[in-house]
PDB file of C-alpha atoms in Angstrom:
ATOM      1  CA  UNK A 741     158.643  28.000 112.046  1.00  0.00           C
ATOM      2  CA  UNK A 742     156.800  25.209 109.265  1.00  0.00           C
ATOM      3  CA  UNK A 743     154.515  26.582 105.926  1.00  0.00           C
ATOM      4  CA  UNK A 744     151.144  25.278 105.593  1.00  0.00           C
ATOM      5  CA  UNK A 745     149.169  24.730 102.703  1.00  0.00           C
ATOM      6  CA  UNK A 746     145.828  26.300 102.019  1.00  0.00           C
ATOM      7  CA  UNK A 747     143.502  26.959  99.659  1.00  0.00           C
ATOM      8  CA  UNK A 748     144.561  30.564  98.769  1.00  0.00           C
ATOM      9  CA  UNK A 749     141.839  33.356  99.377  1.00  0.00           C
ATOM     10  CA  UNK A 750     140.958  35.657  95.680  1.00  0.00           C
ATOM     11  CA  UNK A 751     140.025  38.610  95.086  1.00  0.00           C
ATOM     12  CA  UNK A 752     139.952  40.425  91.654  1.00  0.00           C
ATOM     13  CA  UNK A 753     141.719  43.772  92.036  1.00  0.00           C
ATOM     14  CA  UNK A 754     142.077  43.684  96.190  1.00  0.00           C
ATOM     15  CA  UNK A 755     143.249  47.337  96.535  1.00  0.00           C
ATOM     16  CA  UNK A 756     143.339  46.844 100.514  1.00  0.00           C
ATOM     17  CA  UNK A 757     143.963  44.028 102.652  1.00  0.00           C
ATOM     18  CA  UNK A 758     144.687  42.800 106.150  1.00  0.00           C
ATOM     19  CA  UNK A 759     144.946  39.762 108.714  1.00  0.00           C
ATOM     20  CA  UNK A 760     143.972  38.724 111.421  1.00  0.00           C
ATOM     21  CA  UNK A 761     144.926  35.637 113.096  1.00  0.00           C
ATOM     22  CA  UNK A 762     142.259  34.311 115.615  1.00  0.00           C
ATOM     23  CA  UNK A 763     142.538  33.508 119.649  1.00  0.00           C
ATOM     24  CA  UNK A 764     141.280  30.073 118.327  1.00  0.00           C
ATOM     25  CA  UNK A 765     144.256  29.482 116.102  1.00  0.00           C
ATOM     26  CA  UNK A 766     142.398  29.696 112.611  1.00  0.00           C
ATOM     27  CA  UNK A 767     142.622  32.964 110.238  1.00  0.00           C
ATOM     28  CA  UNK A 768     140.561  36.160 108.978  1.00  0.00           C
ATOM     29  CA  UNK A 769     141.327  37.466 105.722  1.00  0.00           C
ATOM     30  CA  UNK A 770     139.375  40.863 104.430  1.00  0.00           C
ATOM     31  CA  UNK A 771     139.815  42.120 101.058  1.00  0.00           C
ATOM     32  CA  UNK A 772     138.672  45.343  98.901  1.00  0.00           C
ATOM     33  CA  UNK A 773     137.536  43.786  96.012  1.00  0.00           C
ATOM     34  CA  UNK A 774     136.364  46.074  92.938  1.00  0.00           C
ATOM     35  CA  UNK A 775     134.844  42.761  90.186  1.00  0.00           C
ATOM     36  CA  UNK A 776     134.817  39.414  91.822  1.00  0.00           C
ATOM     37  CA  UNK A 777     133.364  40.209  94.439  1.00  0.00           C
ATOM     38  CA  UNK A 778     132.663  43.846  94.747  1.00  0.00           C
ATOM     39  CA  UNK A 779     132.941  44.638  98.097  1.00  0.00           C
ATOM     40  CA  UNK A 780     134.991  43.929 101.515  1.00  0.00           C
ATOM     41  CA  UNK A 781     135.246  39.883 101.078  1.00  0.00           C
ATOM     42  CA  UNK A 782     136.062  37.807 103.979  1.00  0.00           C
ATOM     43  CA  UNK A 783     138.136  34.688 103.935  1.00  0.00           C
ATOM     44  CA  UNK A 784     137.703  32.602 107.204  1.00  0.00           C
ATOM     45  CA  UNK A 785     140.588  29.527 107.328  1.00  0.00           C
ATOM     46  CA  UNK A 786     139.226  26.927 109.495  1.00  0.00           C
ATOM     47  CA  UNK A 787     141.216  23.670 110.337  1.00  0.00           C
ATOM     48  CA  UNK A 788     142.564  24.906 106.457  1.00  0.00           C
ATOM     49  CA  UNK A 789     139.228  25.186 104.854  1.00  0.00           C
ATOM     50  CA  UNK A 790     138.327  28.488 103.493  1.00  0.00           C
ATOM     51  CA  UNK A 791     134.840  29.804 103.529  1.00  0.00           C
ATOM     52  CA  UNK A 792     134.231  32.737 102.478  1.00  0.00           C
ATOM     53  CA  UNK A 793     131.149  35.627 101.998  1.00  0.00           C
ATOM     54  CA  UNK A 794     131.147  39.276 101.253  1.00  0.00           C
ATOM     55  CA  UNK A 795     129.218  41.289 103.754  1.00  0.00           C
ATOM     56  CA  UNK A 796     129.192  44.604 102.823  1.00  0.00           C
ATOM     57  CA  UNK A 797     129.195  45.504  98.807  1.00  0.00           C
ATOM     58  CA  UNK A 798     130.168  49.032  96.890  1.00  0.00           C
ATOM     59  CA  UNK A 799     128.367  50.730  94.708  1.00  0.00           C
ATOM     60  CA  UNK A 800     128.778  49.785  90.541  1.00  0.00           C
ATOM     61  CA  UNK A 801     131.803  52.004  89.366  1.00  0.00           C
ATOM     62  CA  UNK A 802     131.587  54.871  86.882  1.00  0.00           C
ATOM     63  CA  UNK A 803     129.759  54.095  83.080  1.00  0.00           C
ATOM     64  CA  UNK A 804     133.307  53.766  80.995  1.00  0.00           C
ATOM     65  CA  UNK A 805     136.057  50.983  80.655  1.00  0.00           C
ATOM     66  CA  UNK A 806     137.198  50.720  84.143  1.00  0.00           C
ATOM     67  CA  UNK A 807     135.008  52.796  85.903  1.00  0.00           C
ATOM     68  CA  UNK A 808     134.641  49.432  88.614  1.00  0.00           C
ATOM     69  CA  UNK A 809     138.242  50.010  89.516  1.00  0.00           C
ATOM     70  CA  UNK A 810     136.641  53.227  92.270  1.00  0.00           C
ATOM     71  CA  UNK A 811     135.300  51.379  94.801  1.00  0.00           C
ATOM     72  CA  UNK A 812     133.875  54.774  96.729  1.00  0.00           C
ATOM     73  CA  UNK A 813     135.587  53.486 100.063  1.00  0.00           C
ATOM     74  CA  UNK A 814     137.968  52.369 102.691  1.00  0.00           C
ATOM     75  CA  UNK A 815     139.245  49.711 104.530  1.00  0.00           C
ATOM     76  CA  UNK A 816     139.348  50.031 108.141  1.00  0.00           C
ATOM     77  CA  UNK A 817     140.321  46.593 109.428  1.00  0.00           C
ATOM     78  CA  UNK A 818     139.300  43.982 111.438  1.00  0.00           C
ATOM     79  CA  UNK A 819     139.740  43.434 114.538  1.00  0.00           C
ATOM     80  CA  UNK A 820     139.369  40.564 117.379  1.00  0.00           C
ATOM     81  CA  UNK A 821     137.153  41.247 120.563  1.00  0.00           C
ATOM     82  CA  UNK A 822     135.033  38.597 122.939  1.00  0.00           C
ATOM     83  CA  UNK A 823     133.270  36.583 121.602  1.00  0.00           C
ATOM     84  CA  UNK A 824     133.783  37.886 117.752  1.00  0.00           C
ATOM     85  CA  UNK A 825     135.234  40.141 115.554  1.00  0.00           C
ATOM     86  CA  UNK A 826     134.420  43.174 113.617  1.00  0.00           C
ATOM     87  CA  UNK A 827     134.831  45.011 110.169  1.00  0.00           C
ATOM     88  CA  UNK A 828     135.251  48.753 109.660  1.00  0.00           C
ATOM     89  CA  UNK A 829     135.440  50.428 106.432  1.00  0.00           C
ATOM     90  CA  UNK A 830     134.041  53.947 105.018  1.00  0.00           C
ATOM     91  CA  UNK A 831     132.030  54.327 102.119  1.00  0.00           C
ATOM     92  CA  UNK A 832     129.148  55.812 100.267  1.00  0.00           C
ATOM     93  CA  UNK A 833     125.926  54.579 101.893  1.00  0.00           C
ATOM     94  CA  UNK A 834     123.736  54.151  98.601  1.00  0.00           C
ATOM     95  CA  UNK A 835     124.174  50.763  97.333  1.00  0.00           C
ATOM     96  CA  UNK A 836     123.199  51.277  93.794  1.00  0.00           C
ATOM     97  CA  UNK A 837     123.180  49.203  90.620  1.00  0.00           C
ATOM     98  CA  UNK A 838     123.269  52.091  88.534  1.00  0.00           C
ATOM     99  CA  UNK A 839     126.563  53.647  87.512  1.00  0.00           C
ATOM    100  CA  UNK A 840     128.153  56.042  90.028  1.00  0.00           C
ATOM    101  CA  UNK A 841     128.359  60.236  88.734  1.00  0.00           C
ATOM    102  CA  UNK A 842     131.599  60.639  90.146  1.00  0.00           C
ATOM    103  CA  UNK A 843     134.264  59.461  92.256  1.00  0.00           C
ATOM    104  CA  UNK A 844     132.164  61.182  95.064  1.00  0.00           C
ATOM    105  CA  UNK A 845     128.712  60.375  94.793  1.00  0.00           C
ATOM    106  CA  UNK A 846     127.562  61.370  98.384  1.00  0.00           C
ATOM    107  CA  UNK A 847     129.239  61.596 102.049  1.00  0.00           C
ATOM    108  CA  UNK A 848     131.717  58.791 102.755  1.00  0.00           C
ATOM    109  CA  UNK A 849     130.891  57.401 106.079  1.00  0.00           C
ATOM    110  CA  UNK A 850     131.943  55.326 109.002  1.00  0.00           C
ATOM    111  CA  UNK A 851     130.600  51.460 109.682  1.00  0.00           C
ATOM    112  CA  UNK A 852     131.293  48.363 111.845  1.00  0.00           C
ATOM    113  CA  UNK A 853     129.434  44.952 111.038  1.00  0.00           C
ATOM    114  CA  UNK A 854     130.321  42.168 113.949  1.00  0.00           C
ATOM    115  CA  UNK A 855     130.832  38.410 113.460  1.00  0.00           C
ATOM    116  CA  UNK A 856     130.885  35.389 115.167  1.00  0.00           C
ATOM    117  CA  UNK A 857     134.165  33.597 114.576  1.00  0.00           C
ATOM    118  CA  UNK A 858     132.342  29.962 114.176  1.00  0.00           C
ATOM    119  CA  UNK A 859     132.181  31.007 110.598  1.00  0.00           C
ATOM    120  CA  UNK A 860     130.865  27.435 108.900  1.00  0.00           C
ATOM    121  CA  UNK A 861     128.107  26.497 111.676  1.00  0.00           C
ATOM    122  CA  UNK A 862     126.462  29.399 109.381  1.00  0.00           C
ATOM    123  CA  UNK A 863     127.810  30.082 105.791  1.00  0.00           C
ATOM    124  CA  UNK A 864     126.196  26.416 104.602  1.00  0.00           C
ATOM    125  CA  UNK A 865     122.601  27.172 106.089  1.00  0.00           C
ATOM    126  CA  UNK A 866     119.586  29.218 105.938  1.00  0.00           C
ATOM    127  CA  UNK A 867     120.320  30.649 109.060  1.00  0.00           C
ATOM    128  CA  UNK A 868     123.393  33.511 107.833  1.00  0.00           C
ATOM    129  CA  UNK A 869     122.058  35.952 109.759  1.00  0.00           C
ATOM    130  CA  UNK A 870     123.105  34.261 112.905  1.00  0.00           C
ATOM    131  CA  UNK A 871     126.415  34.744 111.571  1.00  0.00           C
ATOM    132  CA  UNK A 872     126.227  38.058 112.778  1.00  0.00           C
ATOM    133  CA  UNK A 873     127.293  38.972 116.828  1.00  0.00           C
ATOM    134  CA  UNK A 874     125.229  42.942 116.625  1.00  0.00           C
ATOM    135  CA  UNK A 875     121.991  43.688 114.319  1.00  0.00           C
ATOM    136  CA  UNK A 876     121.975  46.953 112.409  1.00  0.00           C
ATOM    137  CA  UNK A 877     120.701  48.075 109.502  1.00  0.00           C
ATOM    138  CA  UNK A 878     119.878  46.115 105.685  1.00  0.00           C
ATOM    139  CA  UNK A 879     121.344  47.682 102.989  1.00  0.00           C
ATOM    140  CA  UNK A 880     119.539  47.431  99.762  1.00  0.00           C
ATOM    141  CA  UNK A 881     120.290  47.559  96.090  1.00  0.00           C
ATOM    142  CA  UNK A 882     118.497  50.108  94.374  1.00  0.00           C
ATOM    143  CA  UNK A 883     118.454  51.292  90.830  1.00  0.00           C
ATOM    144  CA  UNK A 884     119.420  49.527  87.239  1.00  0.00           C
ATOM    145  CA  UNK A 885     122.579  48.433  85.341  1.00  0.00           C
ATOM    146  CA  UNK A 886     122.924  49.917  81.698  1.00  0.00           C
ATOM    147  CA  UNK A 887     122.426  47.614  78.921  1.00  0.00           C
ATOM    148  CA  UNK A 888     124.600  49.161  77.217  1.00  0.00           C
ATOM    149  CA  UNK A 889     127.492  51.185  77.729  1.00  0.00           C
ATOM    150  CA  UNK A 890     131.609  50.707  78.194  1.00  0.00           C
ATOM    151  CA  UNK A 891     131.265  50.007  81.814  1.00  0.00           C
ATOM    152  CA  UNK A 892     131.308  46.324  83.750  1.00  0.00           C
ATOM    153  CA  UNK A 893     129.199  45.740  86.206  1.00  0.00           C
ATOM    154  CA  UNK A 894     129.112  43.237  88.784  1.00  0.00           C
ATOM    155  CA  UNK A 895     126.407  43.287  91.736  1.00  0.00           C
ATOM    156  CA  UNK A 896     123.573  40.800  91.556  1.00  0.00           C
ATOM    157  CA  UNK A 897     120.060  41.998  91.586  1.00  0.00           C
ATOM    158  CA  UNK A 898     119.301  40.872  94.886  1.00  0.00           C
ATOM    159  CA  UNK A 899     122.345  42.535  96.648  1.00  0.00           C
ATOM    160  CA  UNK A 900     121.753  42.448 100.473  1.00  0.00           C
ATOM    161  CA  UNK A 901     123.918  43.904 103.102  1.00  0.00           C
ATOM    162  CA  UNK A 902     122.655  42.740 106.419  1.00  0.00           C
ATOM    163  CA  UNK A 903     123.224  43.920 109.591  1.00  0.00           C
ATOM    164  CA  UNK A 904     125.621  47.562 109.113  1.00  0.00           C
ATOM    165  CA  UNK A 905     125.653  49.844 111.904  1.00  0.00           C
ATOM    166  CA  UNK A 906     126.952  53.131 110.516  1.00  0.00           C
ATOM    167  CA  UNK A 907     128.997  55.612 113.185  1.00  0.00           C
ATOM    168  CA  UNK A 908     129.050  58.269 111.434  1.00  0.00           C
ATOM    169  CA  UNK A 909     125.981  60.443 109.745  1.00  0.00           C
ATOM    170  CA  UNK A 910     127.884  62.690 107.491  1.00  0.00           C
ATOM    171  CA  UNK A 911     125.954  64.682 104.366  1.00  0.00           C
ATOM    172  CA  UNK A 912     127.199  67.308 102.218  1.00  0.00           C
ATOM    173  CA  UNK A 913     130.660  68.109 102.201  1.00  0.00           C
ATOM    174  CA  UNK A 914     131.705  66.353 105.077  1.00  0.00           C
ATOM    175  CA  UNK A 915     133.531  62.500 104.681  1.00  0.00           C
ATOM    176  CA  UNK A 916     135.177  60.159 106.953  1.00  0.00           C
ATOM    177  CA  UNK A 917     138.548  59.195 105.665  1.00  0.00           C
ATOM    178  CA  UNK A 918     141.478  56.833 107.438  1.00  0.00           C
ATOM    179  CA  UNK A 919     139.500  54.633 109.549  1.00  0.00           C
ATOM    180  CA  UNK A 920     141.046  52.577 111.921  1.00  0.00           C
ATOM    181  CA  UNK A 921     139.895  49.531 114.149  1.00  0.00           C
ATOM    182  CA  UNK A 922     142.129  48.913 117.160  1.00  0.00           C
ATOM    183  CA  UNK A 923     141.132  45.762 119.963  1.00  0.00           C
ATOM    184  CA  UNK A 924     141.885  46.662 123.454  1.00  0.00           C
ATOM    185  CA  UNK A 925     143.074  43.515 126.171  1.00  0.00           C
ATOM    186  CA  UNK A 926     139.342  43.526 127.575  1.00  0.00           C
ATOM    187  CA  UNK A 927     137.450  43.062 124.440  1.00  0.00           C
ATOM    188  CA  UNK A 928     136.328  46.689 123.312  1.00  0.00           C
ATOM    189  CA  UNK A 929     136.877  48.394 120.277  1.00  0.00           C
ATOM    190  CA  UNK A 930     138.259  51.389 119.752  1.00  0.00           C
ATOM    191  CA  UNK A 931     137.252  52.990 116.230  1.00  0.00           C
ATOM    192  CA  UNK A 932     139.062  56.180 115.121  1.00  0.00           C
ATOM    193  CA  UNK A 933     138.907  58.111 111.524  1.00  0.00           C
ATOM    194  CA  UNK A 934     139.853  61.349 110.360  1.00  0.00           C
ATOM    195  CA  UNK A 935     136.441  63.696 108.938  1.00  0.00           C
ATOM    196  CA  UNK A 936     137.193  65.954 106.118  1.00  0.00           C
ATOM    197  CA  UNK A 937     135.440  68.903 105.121  1.00  0.00           C
ATOM    198  CA  UNK A 938     135.612  69.993 101.037  1.00  0.00           C
ATOM    199  CA  UNK A 939     137.930  67.675 100.608  1.00  0.00           C
ATOM    200  CA  UNK A 940     140.260  69.083 103.143  1.00  0.00           C
ATOM    201  CA  UNK A 941     141.509  67.665 106.736  1.00  0.00           C
ATOM    202  CA  UNK A 942     139.583  69.028 109.437  1.00  0.00           C
ATOM    203  CA  UNK A 943     139.794  66.796 112.629  1.00  0.00           C
ATOM    204  CA  UNK A 944     140.416  63.508 114.192  1.00  0.00           C
ATOM    205  CA  UNK A 945     137.529  61.610 115.939  1.00  0.00           C
ATOM    206  CA  UNK A 946     137.869  58.348 118.181  1.00  0.00           C
ATOM    207  CA  UNK A 947     134.762  56.317 119.452  1.00  0.00           C
ATOM    208  CA  UNK A 948     134.768  53.015 121.807  1.00  0.00           C
ATOM    209  CA  UNK A 949     132.543  49.875 121.013  1.00  0.00           C
ATOM    210  CA  UNK A 950     131.895  46.555 123.426  1.00  0.00           C
ATOM    211  CA  UNK A 951     132.020  43.530 121.388  1.00  0.00           C
ATOM    212  CA  UNK A 952     128.232  43.524 121.438  1.00  0.00           C
ATOM    213  CA  UNK A 953     128.398  47.360 119.120  1.00  0.00           C
ATOM    214  CA  UNK A 954     127.770  49.002 122.440  1.00  0.00           C
ATOM    215  CA  UNK A 955     128.641  53.033 122.303  1.00  0.00           C
ATOM    216  CA  UNK A 956     130.581  53.385 125.169  1.00  0.00           C
ATOM    217  CA  UNK A 957     131.668  56.605 124.442  1.00  0.00           C
ATOM    218  CA  UNK A 958     130.406  59.352 122.189  1.00  0.00           C
ATOM    219  CA  UNK A 959     131.976  60.597 119.713  1.00  0.00           C
ATOM    220  CA  UNK A 960     135.567  62.682 120.774  1.00  0.00           C
ATOM    221  CA  UNK A 961     138.017  65.215 119.295  1.00  0.00           C
ATOM    222  CA  UNK A 962     141.805  64.007 119.132  1.00  0.00           C
ATOM    223  CA  UNK A 963     143.366  67.396 118.883  1.00  0.00           C
ATOM    224  CA  UNK A 964     146.995  67.954 116.750  1.00  0.00           C
ATOM    225  CA  UNK A 965     146.858  64.638 115.652  1.00  0.00           C
ATOM    226  CA  UNK A 966     146.760  63.063 111.974  1.00  0.00           C
ATOM    227  CA  UNK A 967     146.196  59.369 111.390  1.00  0.00           C
ATOM    228  CA  UNK A 968     148.819  57.202 109.443  1.00  0.00           C
ATOM    229  CA  UNK A 969     147.410  56.564 105.499  1.00  0.00           C
ATOM    230  CA  UNK A 970     148.752  52.790 105.486  1.00  0.00           C
ATOM    231  CA  UNK A 971     150.217  52.075 109.171  1.00  0.00           C
ATOM    232  CA  UNK A 972     148.558  50.342 112.493  1.00  0.00           C
ATOM    233  CA  UNK A 973     147.669  51.902 115.742  1.00  0.00           C
ATOM    234  CA  UNK A 974     149.177  49.934 118.253  1.00  0.00           C
ATOM    235  CA  UNK A 975     146.889  49.506 122.220  1.00  0.00           C
ATOM    236  CA  UNK A 976     149.390  48.585 125.018  1.00  0.00           C
ATOM    237  CA  UNK A 977     149.054  49.343 128.402  1.00  0.00           C
ATOM    238  CA  UNK A 978     145.982  51.112 128.175  1.00  0.00           C
ATOM    239  CA  UNK A 979     147.163  53.165 125.256  1.00  0.00           C
ATOM    240  CA  UNK A 980     147.605  53.987 121.467  1.00  0.00           C
ATOM    241  CA  UNK A 981     150.272  54.581 119.751  1.00  0.00           C
ATOM    242  CA  UNK A 982     150.608  55.869 116.085  1.00  0.00           C
ATOM    243  CA  UNK A 983     153.379  57.501 114.084  1.00  0.00           C
ATOM    244  CA  UNK A 984     152.899  60.461 111.463  1.00  0.00           C
ATOM    245  CA  UNK A 985     154.798  61.923 108.976  1.00  0.00           C
ATOM    246  CA  UNK A 986     155.081  66.322 108.891  1.00  0.00           C
ATOM    247  CA  UNK A 987     156.746  67.863 106.026  1.00  0.00           C
ATOM    248  CA  UNK A 988     159.007  70.865 107.360  1.00  0.00           C
ATOM    249  CA  UNK A 989     161.349  73.046 105.431  1.00  0.00           C
ATOM    250  CA  UNK A 990     165.090  73.660 106.013  1.00  0.00           C
ATOM    251  CA  UNK A 991     166.392  76.813 106.602  1.00  0.00           C
ATOM    252  CA  UNK A 992     169.008  76.893 104.746  1.00  0.00           C
ATOM    253  CA  UNK A 993     167.566  75.450 101.410  1.00  0.00           C
ATOM    254  CA  UNK A 994     164.220  75.768 100.252  1.00  0.00           C
ATOM    255  CA  UNK A 995     163.858  73.627  97.515  1.00  0.00           C
ATOM    256  CA  UNK A 996     164.649  70.533  99.768  1.00  0.00           C
ATOM    257  CA  UNK A 997     161.840  69.096 102.039  1.00  0.00           C
ATOM    258  CA  UNK A 998     163.071  67.568 105.730  1.00  0.00           C
ATOM    259  CA  UNK A 999     160.064  64.663 106.525  1.00  0.00           C
ATOM    260  CA  UNK A1000     159.995  64.519 110.050  1.00  0.00           C
ATOM    261  CA  UNK A1001     158.663  61.521 112.137  1.00  0.00           C
ATOM    262  CA  UNK A1002     156.296  61.967 114.823  1.00  0.00           C
ATOM    263  CA  UNK A1003     155.427  59.477 117.738  1.00  0.00           C
ATOM    264  CA  UNK A1004     151.745  59.896 119.071  1.00  0.00           C
ATOM    265  CA  UNK A1005     150.406  57.901 122.386  1.00  0.00           C
ATOM    266  CA  UNK A1006     146.940  58.630 123.628  1.00  0.00           C
ATOM    267  CA  UNK A1007     146.042  57.373 127.244  1.00  0.00           C
ATOM    268  CA  UNK A1008     142.538  55.621 126.930  1.00  0.00           C
ATOM    269  CA  UNK A1009     140.621  54.827 130.135  1.00  0.00           C
TER     270      UNK A1009
END
């Protein structure tokens, strides 16, 4: 193994990160930043040159000194298909310049964005829209930032997220949580998440997409299974594998917990 030196990606207060080695030998980094940038920032390392862009932004934080630490989102991850790669996350749909009223302002929904791998061909031109492999909704900023108060705000007044494909349309007390994205050997994307109702776990969900964003299945229930918070789901030989931890009491001492590791296997056709 030989270490290499290159310009390192920078995101302020990155609350989650993922690194994806691409088949062409280059590397993609994604970070969940709260300020610079306030969004899911992608850094694409091409022959030791770093290209960065932020395809999905977070609404402004609560109106107090460190309210911007809240991003109202979760990073699902990145995965490579055929001809490109995809970003998965969960977020509140509204992109607002005005500060959030609380830590939960509306339902959190699942989204995908699909990118071509030759990023350097588009970022320095007026053809930024052509960077996206799949077209989708435009997400425009609304509202206004306060001119006074303790809060700090980071979105530009013309912030626009391009080509967002919303996977869910939860409303009311429903939320998407702990999203996962997995690529298969034949270039499909498997998307998994947990559905919460009134802050309580309800069920685990799954849907399969093509490289070009086509819905290959309807949303499917995955019975009797939770998803890991901070671990990957692995695809091998037509099946998904992941582990979770459950807690049961010791039968002889009710003041102690016994943690059990469960291995899950799910066959994918």
